[in-house]
Short mmCIF file of C-alpha atoms and ligand atoms in Angstrom, two decimals:
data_model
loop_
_atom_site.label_atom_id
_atom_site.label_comp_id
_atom_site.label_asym_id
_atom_site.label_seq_id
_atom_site.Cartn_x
_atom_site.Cartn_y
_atom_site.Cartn_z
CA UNK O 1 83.30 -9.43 -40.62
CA UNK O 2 79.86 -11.01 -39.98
CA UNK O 3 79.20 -12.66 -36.83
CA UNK O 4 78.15 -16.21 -36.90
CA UNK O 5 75.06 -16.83 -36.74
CA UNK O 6 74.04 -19.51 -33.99
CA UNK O 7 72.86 -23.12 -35.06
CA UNK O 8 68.91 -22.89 -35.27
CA UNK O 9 66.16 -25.69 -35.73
CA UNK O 10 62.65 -25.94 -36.41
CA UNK O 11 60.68 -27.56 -33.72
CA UNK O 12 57.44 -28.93 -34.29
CA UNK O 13 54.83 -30.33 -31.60
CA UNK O 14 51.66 -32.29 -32.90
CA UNK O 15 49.09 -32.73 -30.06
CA UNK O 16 45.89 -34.04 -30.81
CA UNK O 17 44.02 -30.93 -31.61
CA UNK O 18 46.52 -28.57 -32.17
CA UNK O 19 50.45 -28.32 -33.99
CA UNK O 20 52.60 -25.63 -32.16
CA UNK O 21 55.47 -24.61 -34.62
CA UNK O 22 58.77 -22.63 -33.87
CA UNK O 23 62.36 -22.00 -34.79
CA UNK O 24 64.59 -22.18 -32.01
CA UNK O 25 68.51 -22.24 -31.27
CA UNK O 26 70.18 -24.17 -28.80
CA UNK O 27 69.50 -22.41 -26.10
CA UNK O 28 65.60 -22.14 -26.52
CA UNK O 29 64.99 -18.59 -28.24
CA UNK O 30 62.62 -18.37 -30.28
CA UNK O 31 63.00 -16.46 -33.55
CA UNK O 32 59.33 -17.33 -34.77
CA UNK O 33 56.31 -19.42 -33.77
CA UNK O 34 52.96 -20.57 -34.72
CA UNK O 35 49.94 -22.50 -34.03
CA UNK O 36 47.86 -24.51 -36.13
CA UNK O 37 45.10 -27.05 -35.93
CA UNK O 38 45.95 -30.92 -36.08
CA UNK O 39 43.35 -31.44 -38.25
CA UNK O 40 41.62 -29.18 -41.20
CA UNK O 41 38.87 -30.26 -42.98
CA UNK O 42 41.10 -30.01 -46.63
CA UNK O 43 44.62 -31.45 -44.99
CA UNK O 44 45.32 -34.67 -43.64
CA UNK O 45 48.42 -33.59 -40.46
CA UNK O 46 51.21 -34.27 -42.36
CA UNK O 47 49.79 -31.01 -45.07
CA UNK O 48 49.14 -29.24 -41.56
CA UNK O 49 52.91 -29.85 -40.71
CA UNK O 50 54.27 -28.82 -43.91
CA UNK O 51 52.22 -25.90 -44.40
CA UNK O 52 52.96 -24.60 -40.86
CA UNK O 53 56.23 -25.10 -41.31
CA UNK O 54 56.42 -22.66 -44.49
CA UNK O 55 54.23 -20.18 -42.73
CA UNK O 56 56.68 -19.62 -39.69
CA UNK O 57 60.03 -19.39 -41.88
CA UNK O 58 58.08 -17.22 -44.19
CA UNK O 59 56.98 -15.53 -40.66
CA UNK O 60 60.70 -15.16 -39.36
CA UNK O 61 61.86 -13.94 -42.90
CA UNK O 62 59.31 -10.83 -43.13
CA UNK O 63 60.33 -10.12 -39.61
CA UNK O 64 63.78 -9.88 -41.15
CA UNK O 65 65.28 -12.26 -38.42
CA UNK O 66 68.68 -13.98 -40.37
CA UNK O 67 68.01 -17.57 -40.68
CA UNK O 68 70.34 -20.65 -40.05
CA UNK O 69 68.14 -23.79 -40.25
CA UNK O 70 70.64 -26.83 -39.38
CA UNK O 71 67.03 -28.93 -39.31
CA UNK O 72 63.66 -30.08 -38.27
CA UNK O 73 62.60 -32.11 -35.09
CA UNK O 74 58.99 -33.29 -34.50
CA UNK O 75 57.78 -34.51 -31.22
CA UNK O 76 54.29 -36.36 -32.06
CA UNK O 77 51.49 -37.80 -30.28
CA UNK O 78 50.60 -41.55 -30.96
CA UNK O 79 53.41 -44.06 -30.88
CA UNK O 80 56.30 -43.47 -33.17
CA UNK O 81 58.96 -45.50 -34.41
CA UNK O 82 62.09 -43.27 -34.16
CA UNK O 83 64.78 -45.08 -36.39
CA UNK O 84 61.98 -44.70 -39.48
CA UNK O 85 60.32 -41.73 -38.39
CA UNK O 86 56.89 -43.09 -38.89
CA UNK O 87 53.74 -42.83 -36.71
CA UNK O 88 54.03 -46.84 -36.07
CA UNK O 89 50.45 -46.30 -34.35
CA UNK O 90 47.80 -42.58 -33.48
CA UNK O 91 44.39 -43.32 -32.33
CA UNK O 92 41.66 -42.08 -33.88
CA UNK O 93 41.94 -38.15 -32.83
CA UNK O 94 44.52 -38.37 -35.66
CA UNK O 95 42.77 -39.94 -38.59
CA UNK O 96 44.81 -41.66 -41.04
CA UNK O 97 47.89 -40.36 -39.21
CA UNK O 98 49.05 -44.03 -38.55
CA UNK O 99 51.69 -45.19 -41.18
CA UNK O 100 52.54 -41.66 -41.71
CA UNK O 101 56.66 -41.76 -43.09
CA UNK O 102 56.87 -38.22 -41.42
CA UNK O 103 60.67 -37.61 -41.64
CA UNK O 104 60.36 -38.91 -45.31
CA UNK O 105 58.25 -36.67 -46.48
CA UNK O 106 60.21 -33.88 -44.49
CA UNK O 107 63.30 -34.26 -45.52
CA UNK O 108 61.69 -34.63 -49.08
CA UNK O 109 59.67 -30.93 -48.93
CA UNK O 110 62.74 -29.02 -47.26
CA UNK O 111 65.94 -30.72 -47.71
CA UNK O 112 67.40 -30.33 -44.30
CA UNK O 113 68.06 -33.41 -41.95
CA UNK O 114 65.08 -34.50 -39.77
CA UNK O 115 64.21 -36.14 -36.21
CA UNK O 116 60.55 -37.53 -35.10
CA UNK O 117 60.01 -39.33 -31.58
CA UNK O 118 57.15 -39.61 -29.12
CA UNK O 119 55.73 -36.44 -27.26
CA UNK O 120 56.93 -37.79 -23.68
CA UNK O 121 60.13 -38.32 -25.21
CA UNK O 122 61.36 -34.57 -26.30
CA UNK O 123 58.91 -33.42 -23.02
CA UNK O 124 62.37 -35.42 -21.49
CA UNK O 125 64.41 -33.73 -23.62
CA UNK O 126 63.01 -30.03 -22.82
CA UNK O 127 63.20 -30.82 -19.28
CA UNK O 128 66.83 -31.90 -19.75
CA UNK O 129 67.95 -29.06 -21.11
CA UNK O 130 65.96 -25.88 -19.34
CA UNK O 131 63.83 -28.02 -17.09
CA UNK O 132 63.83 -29.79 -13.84
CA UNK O 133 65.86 -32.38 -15.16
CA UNK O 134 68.85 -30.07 -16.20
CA UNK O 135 71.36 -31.84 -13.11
CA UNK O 136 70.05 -35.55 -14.05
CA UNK O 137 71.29 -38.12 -15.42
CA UNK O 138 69.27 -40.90 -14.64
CA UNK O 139 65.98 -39.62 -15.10
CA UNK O 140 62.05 -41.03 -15.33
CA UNK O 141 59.80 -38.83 -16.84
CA UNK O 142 56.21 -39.47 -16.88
CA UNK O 143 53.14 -37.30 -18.27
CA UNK O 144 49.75 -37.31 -16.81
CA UNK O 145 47.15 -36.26 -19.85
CA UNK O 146 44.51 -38.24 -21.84
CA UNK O 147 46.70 -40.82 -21.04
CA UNK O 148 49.56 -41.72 -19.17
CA UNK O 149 53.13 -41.52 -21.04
CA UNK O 150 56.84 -41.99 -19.90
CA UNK O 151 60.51 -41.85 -20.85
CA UNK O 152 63.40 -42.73 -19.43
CA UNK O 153 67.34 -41.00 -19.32
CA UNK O 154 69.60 -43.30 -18.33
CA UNK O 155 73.50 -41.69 -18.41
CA UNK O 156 71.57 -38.51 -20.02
CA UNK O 157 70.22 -40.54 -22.50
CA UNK O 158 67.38 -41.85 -23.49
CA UNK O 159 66.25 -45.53 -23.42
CA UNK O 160 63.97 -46.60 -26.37
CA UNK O 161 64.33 -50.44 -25.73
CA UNK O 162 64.65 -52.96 -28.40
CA UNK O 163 62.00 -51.25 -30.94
CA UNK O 164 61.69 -48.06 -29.26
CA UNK O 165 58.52 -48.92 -27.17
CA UNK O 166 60.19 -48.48 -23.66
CA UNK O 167 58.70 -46.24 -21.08
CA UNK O 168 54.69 -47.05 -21.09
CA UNK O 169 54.49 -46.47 -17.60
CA UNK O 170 50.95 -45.83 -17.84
CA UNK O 171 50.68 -49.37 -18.38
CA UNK O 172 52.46 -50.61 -15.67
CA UNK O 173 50.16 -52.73 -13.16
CA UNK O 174 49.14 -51.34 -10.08
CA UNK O 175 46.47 -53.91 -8.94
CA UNK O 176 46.76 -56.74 -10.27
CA UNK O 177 43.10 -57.68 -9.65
CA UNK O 178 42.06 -54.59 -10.95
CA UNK O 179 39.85 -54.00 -14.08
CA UNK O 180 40.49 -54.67 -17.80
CA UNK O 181 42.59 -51.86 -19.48
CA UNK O 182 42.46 -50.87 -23.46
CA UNK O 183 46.21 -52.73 -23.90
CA UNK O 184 44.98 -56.29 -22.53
CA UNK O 185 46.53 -55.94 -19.08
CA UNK O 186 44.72 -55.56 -15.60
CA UNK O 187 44.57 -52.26 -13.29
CA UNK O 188 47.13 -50.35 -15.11
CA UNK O 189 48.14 -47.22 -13.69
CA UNK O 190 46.43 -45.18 -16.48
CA UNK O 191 43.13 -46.52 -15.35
CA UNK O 192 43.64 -44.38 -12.00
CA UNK O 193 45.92 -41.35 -13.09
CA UNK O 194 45.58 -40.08 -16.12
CA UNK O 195 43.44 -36.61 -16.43
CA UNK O 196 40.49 -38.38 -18.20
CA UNK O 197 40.45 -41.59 -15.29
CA UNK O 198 40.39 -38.97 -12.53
CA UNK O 199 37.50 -37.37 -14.63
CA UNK O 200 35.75 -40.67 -15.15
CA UNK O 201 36.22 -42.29 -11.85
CA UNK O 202 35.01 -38.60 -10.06
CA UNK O 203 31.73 -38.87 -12.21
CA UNK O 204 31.30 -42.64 -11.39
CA UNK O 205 31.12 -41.96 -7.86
CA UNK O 206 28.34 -39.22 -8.55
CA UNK O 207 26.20 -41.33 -10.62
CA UNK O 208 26.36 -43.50 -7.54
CA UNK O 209 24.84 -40.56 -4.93
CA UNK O 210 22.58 -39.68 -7.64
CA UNK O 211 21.12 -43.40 -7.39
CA UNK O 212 20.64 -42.51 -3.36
CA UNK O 213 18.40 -39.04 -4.50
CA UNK O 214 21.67 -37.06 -4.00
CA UNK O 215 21.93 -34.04 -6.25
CA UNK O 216 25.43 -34.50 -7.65
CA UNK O 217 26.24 -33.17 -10.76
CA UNK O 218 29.15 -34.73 -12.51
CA UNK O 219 32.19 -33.06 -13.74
CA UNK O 220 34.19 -32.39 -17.31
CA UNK O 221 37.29 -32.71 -16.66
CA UNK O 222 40.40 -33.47 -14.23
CA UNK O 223 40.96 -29.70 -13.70
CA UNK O 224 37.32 -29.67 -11.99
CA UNK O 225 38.02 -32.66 -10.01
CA UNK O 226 41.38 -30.82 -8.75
CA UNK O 227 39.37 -27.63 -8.17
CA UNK O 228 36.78 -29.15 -5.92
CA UNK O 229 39.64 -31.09 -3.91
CA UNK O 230 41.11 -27.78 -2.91
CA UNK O 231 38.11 -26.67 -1.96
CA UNK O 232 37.46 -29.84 0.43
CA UNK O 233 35.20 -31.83 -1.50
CA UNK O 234 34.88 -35.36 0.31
CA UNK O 235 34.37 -37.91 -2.99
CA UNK O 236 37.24 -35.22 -5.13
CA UNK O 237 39.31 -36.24 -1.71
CA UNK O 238 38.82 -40.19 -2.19
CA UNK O 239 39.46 -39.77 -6.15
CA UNK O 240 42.65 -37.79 -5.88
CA UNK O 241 43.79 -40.37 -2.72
CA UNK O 242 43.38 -43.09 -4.94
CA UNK O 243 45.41 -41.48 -7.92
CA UNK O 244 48.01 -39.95 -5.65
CA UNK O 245 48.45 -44.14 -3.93
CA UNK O 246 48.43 -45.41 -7.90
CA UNK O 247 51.01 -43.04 -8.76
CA UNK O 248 53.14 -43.19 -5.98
CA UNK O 249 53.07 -47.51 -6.01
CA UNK O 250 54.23 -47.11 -9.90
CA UNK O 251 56.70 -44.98 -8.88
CA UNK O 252 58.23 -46.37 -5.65
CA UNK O 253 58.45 -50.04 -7.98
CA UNK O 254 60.34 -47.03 -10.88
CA UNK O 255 62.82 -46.38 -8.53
CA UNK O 256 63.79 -49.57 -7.39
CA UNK O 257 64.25 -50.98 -10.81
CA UNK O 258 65.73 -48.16 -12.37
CA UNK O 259 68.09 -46.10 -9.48
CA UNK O 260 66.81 -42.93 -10.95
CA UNK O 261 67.98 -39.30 -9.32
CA UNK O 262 64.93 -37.09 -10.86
CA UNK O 263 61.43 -38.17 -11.43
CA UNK O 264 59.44 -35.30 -13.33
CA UNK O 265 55.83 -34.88 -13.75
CA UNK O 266 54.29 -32.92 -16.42
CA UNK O 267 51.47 -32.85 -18.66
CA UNK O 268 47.82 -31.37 -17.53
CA UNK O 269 47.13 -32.98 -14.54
CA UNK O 270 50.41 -32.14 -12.74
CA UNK O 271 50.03 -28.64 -13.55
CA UNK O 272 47.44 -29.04 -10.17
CA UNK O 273 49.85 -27.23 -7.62
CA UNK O 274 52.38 -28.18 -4.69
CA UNK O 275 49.81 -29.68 -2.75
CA UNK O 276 49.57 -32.78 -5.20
CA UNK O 277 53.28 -33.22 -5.57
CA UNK O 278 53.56 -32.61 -1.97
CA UNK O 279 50.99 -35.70 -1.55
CA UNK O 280 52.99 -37.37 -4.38
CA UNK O 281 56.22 -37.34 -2.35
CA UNK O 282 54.88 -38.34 1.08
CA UNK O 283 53.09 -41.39 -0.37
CA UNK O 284 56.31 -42.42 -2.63
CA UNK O 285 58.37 -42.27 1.00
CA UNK O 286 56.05 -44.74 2.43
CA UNK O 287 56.22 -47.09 0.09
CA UNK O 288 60.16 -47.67 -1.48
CA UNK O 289 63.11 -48.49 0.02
CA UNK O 290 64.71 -45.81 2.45
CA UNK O 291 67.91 -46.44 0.75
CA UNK O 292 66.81 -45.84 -2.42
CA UNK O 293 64.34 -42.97 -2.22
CA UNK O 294 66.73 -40.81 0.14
CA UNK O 295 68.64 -39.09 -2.77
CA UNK O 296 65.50 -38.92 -5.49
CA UNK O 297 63.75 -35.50 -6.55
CA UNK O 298 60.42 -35.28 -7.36
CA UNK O 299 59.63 -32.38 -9.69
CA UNK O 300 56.85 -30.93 -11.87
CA UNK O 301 58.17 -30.45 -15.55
CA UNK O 302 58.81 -27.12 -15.80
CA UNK O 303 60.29 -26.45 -19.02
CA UNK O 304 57.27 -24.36 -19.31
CA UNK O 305 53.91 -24.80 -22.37
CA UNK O 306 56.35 -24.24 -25.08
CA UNK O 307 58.33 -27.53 -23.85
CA UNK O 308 57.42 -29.49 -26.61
CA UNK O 309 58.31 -27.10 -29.71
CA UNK O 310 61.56 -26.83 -27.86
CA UNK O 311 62.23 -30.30 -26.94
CA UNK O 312 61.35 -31.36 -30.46
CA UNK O 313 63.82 -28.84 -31.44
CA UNK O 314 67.03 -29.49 -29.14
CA UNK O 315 66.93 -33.65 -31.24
CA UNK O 316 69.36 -31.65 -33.76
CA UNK O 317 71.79 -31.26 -31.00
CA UNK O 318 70.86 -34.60 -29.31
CA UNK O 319 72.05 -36.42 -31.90
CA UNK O 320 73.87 -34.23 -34.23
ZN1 LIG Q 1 47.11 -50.82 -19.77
#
């Protein structure tokens, strides 16, 4: 008698430079997985997609590894309306990704069932299932990159709102005098947290010294600014206070509208050590109700860098 063969999936993860490909089972292993860029100067993403997708069955199949696709789940950058499967709106790092009908053209090339939501959303996913969110129920997830992205579990679940918008916490106000943000609102939290504001803001305040004859050179990224912090830097200190007081005012005013039991962090900037969750958690104290903080977790996402492939992935189970 053969043994059964466990349920498998392809997961498929498009970030804005680069697709990360696998085939998965349930319980996260991985029977094959690839990387390829988002963009190539012949294919538009979608040919990216399909042609990765090829490559790592064709991948698992010389390996000899027996194969039992049930179907494919994409998690994608950009915003992405999840009852169509279309890229509803991608900026321009993904050009003429916007209007893409994704699990369309899919299902079309491969014939098996398919799934295609947000990035933040199957990060929520991941983390349910082999993350820090795997005893939650009611959970908030939010991702600290470019931008700032969010999702939200409610009963396990997640909560897409009336379209499937819900969950821009990166867009929630956090000064309400603050400056003008890209969506038409005032001193959104993205403005103070994301990777490239912490960047931005750091190099801002340098310019400033320089003005004053200071030699300050400015910095590339978040990681620097999080680099020179640790090592005591006065103007990284003020930048990271102010993101840490952002972050932790968005979320205090998270959990008393939404009861959650789990908060998790993830995406590049809160790979930055205990120190900033540590920070994180002391500030978020201060500011909500003792009532309703007492029996919330703050975690980093730690589903681990193949999180999205996998949370892409475990949407065949989710809703299968
Ligand atoms: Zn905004």
């Amino acid at each position: 008698m053969t043994k059964t063969l466990p349920e498998q999936a392809v997961g498929v993860d498009i970030g804005g430079t680069k697709i990360h490909i696998g085939i998965t089972d349930r319980s996260g292993n991985v029977a094959a997985e690839l990387t390829v860029p988002s963009v190539d100067t012949e294919r538009r993403v979608i040919g990216q997609v399909i042609a990765g997708i090829r490559n790592v069955m064709k991948l698992a199949e010389d390996r000899e590894e027996p194969l039992n696709l049930q179907g494919i789940g994409v998690g994608s950058a950009g915003q992405i309306d999840f009852a169509s499967g279309t890229v509803h709106y991608a900026n321009d790092l993904l050009p003429d990704y916007t209007g893409t009908p994704i699990r369309e053209l899919l299902e079309r090339e491969f014939s098996l069932p398919v799934y295609v939501d947000n990035d933040v959303n199957v990060l929520a996913l991941a983390e349910k299932r082999f993350g820090s969110g795997r005893h939650s129920k009611y959970m908030i997830c939010i991702a600290l990159g470019t931008g700032v992205g969010g999702a939200l579990l409610s009963e396990g679940k997640l909560v897409r709102g009336a379209f499937g918008g819900a969950g821009e916490f990166g867009h929630m106000t956090v000064d309400f005098r603050g400056p003008r943000c890209i969506c038409g609102n005032l001193g959104c939290l993205e403005l103070y947290a994301s990777g490239s504001s912490i960047a931005r803001r750091m190099n801002e305040r340098l310019k400033m010294r320089e003005r004053v004859g200071a030699d300050a050179p400015t910095v590339p990224d978040a990681r620097e600014v999080f680099a020179r912090w640790r090592q005591g830097d006065e103007i990284a200190e003020q930048v990271i206070d102010e993101a840490v007081a952002a972050l932790s005012s968005a979320i205090a005013s998270l959990i008393h509208i939404v009861n959650p039991d789990t908060i998790v962090i993830g995406g590049g900037v809160a790979e930055s050590g205990e120190a900033f969750f540590a920070k994180i958690r002391n500030e978020v104290k201060r500011r909500a109700m003792p009532s309703m903080y007492r029996n919330v977790r703050i975690e980093g996402a730690s589903s681990g860098s193949r999180s999205g492939m996998l949370g892409a992935a475990q949407q065949l189970w989710e809703y299968s």
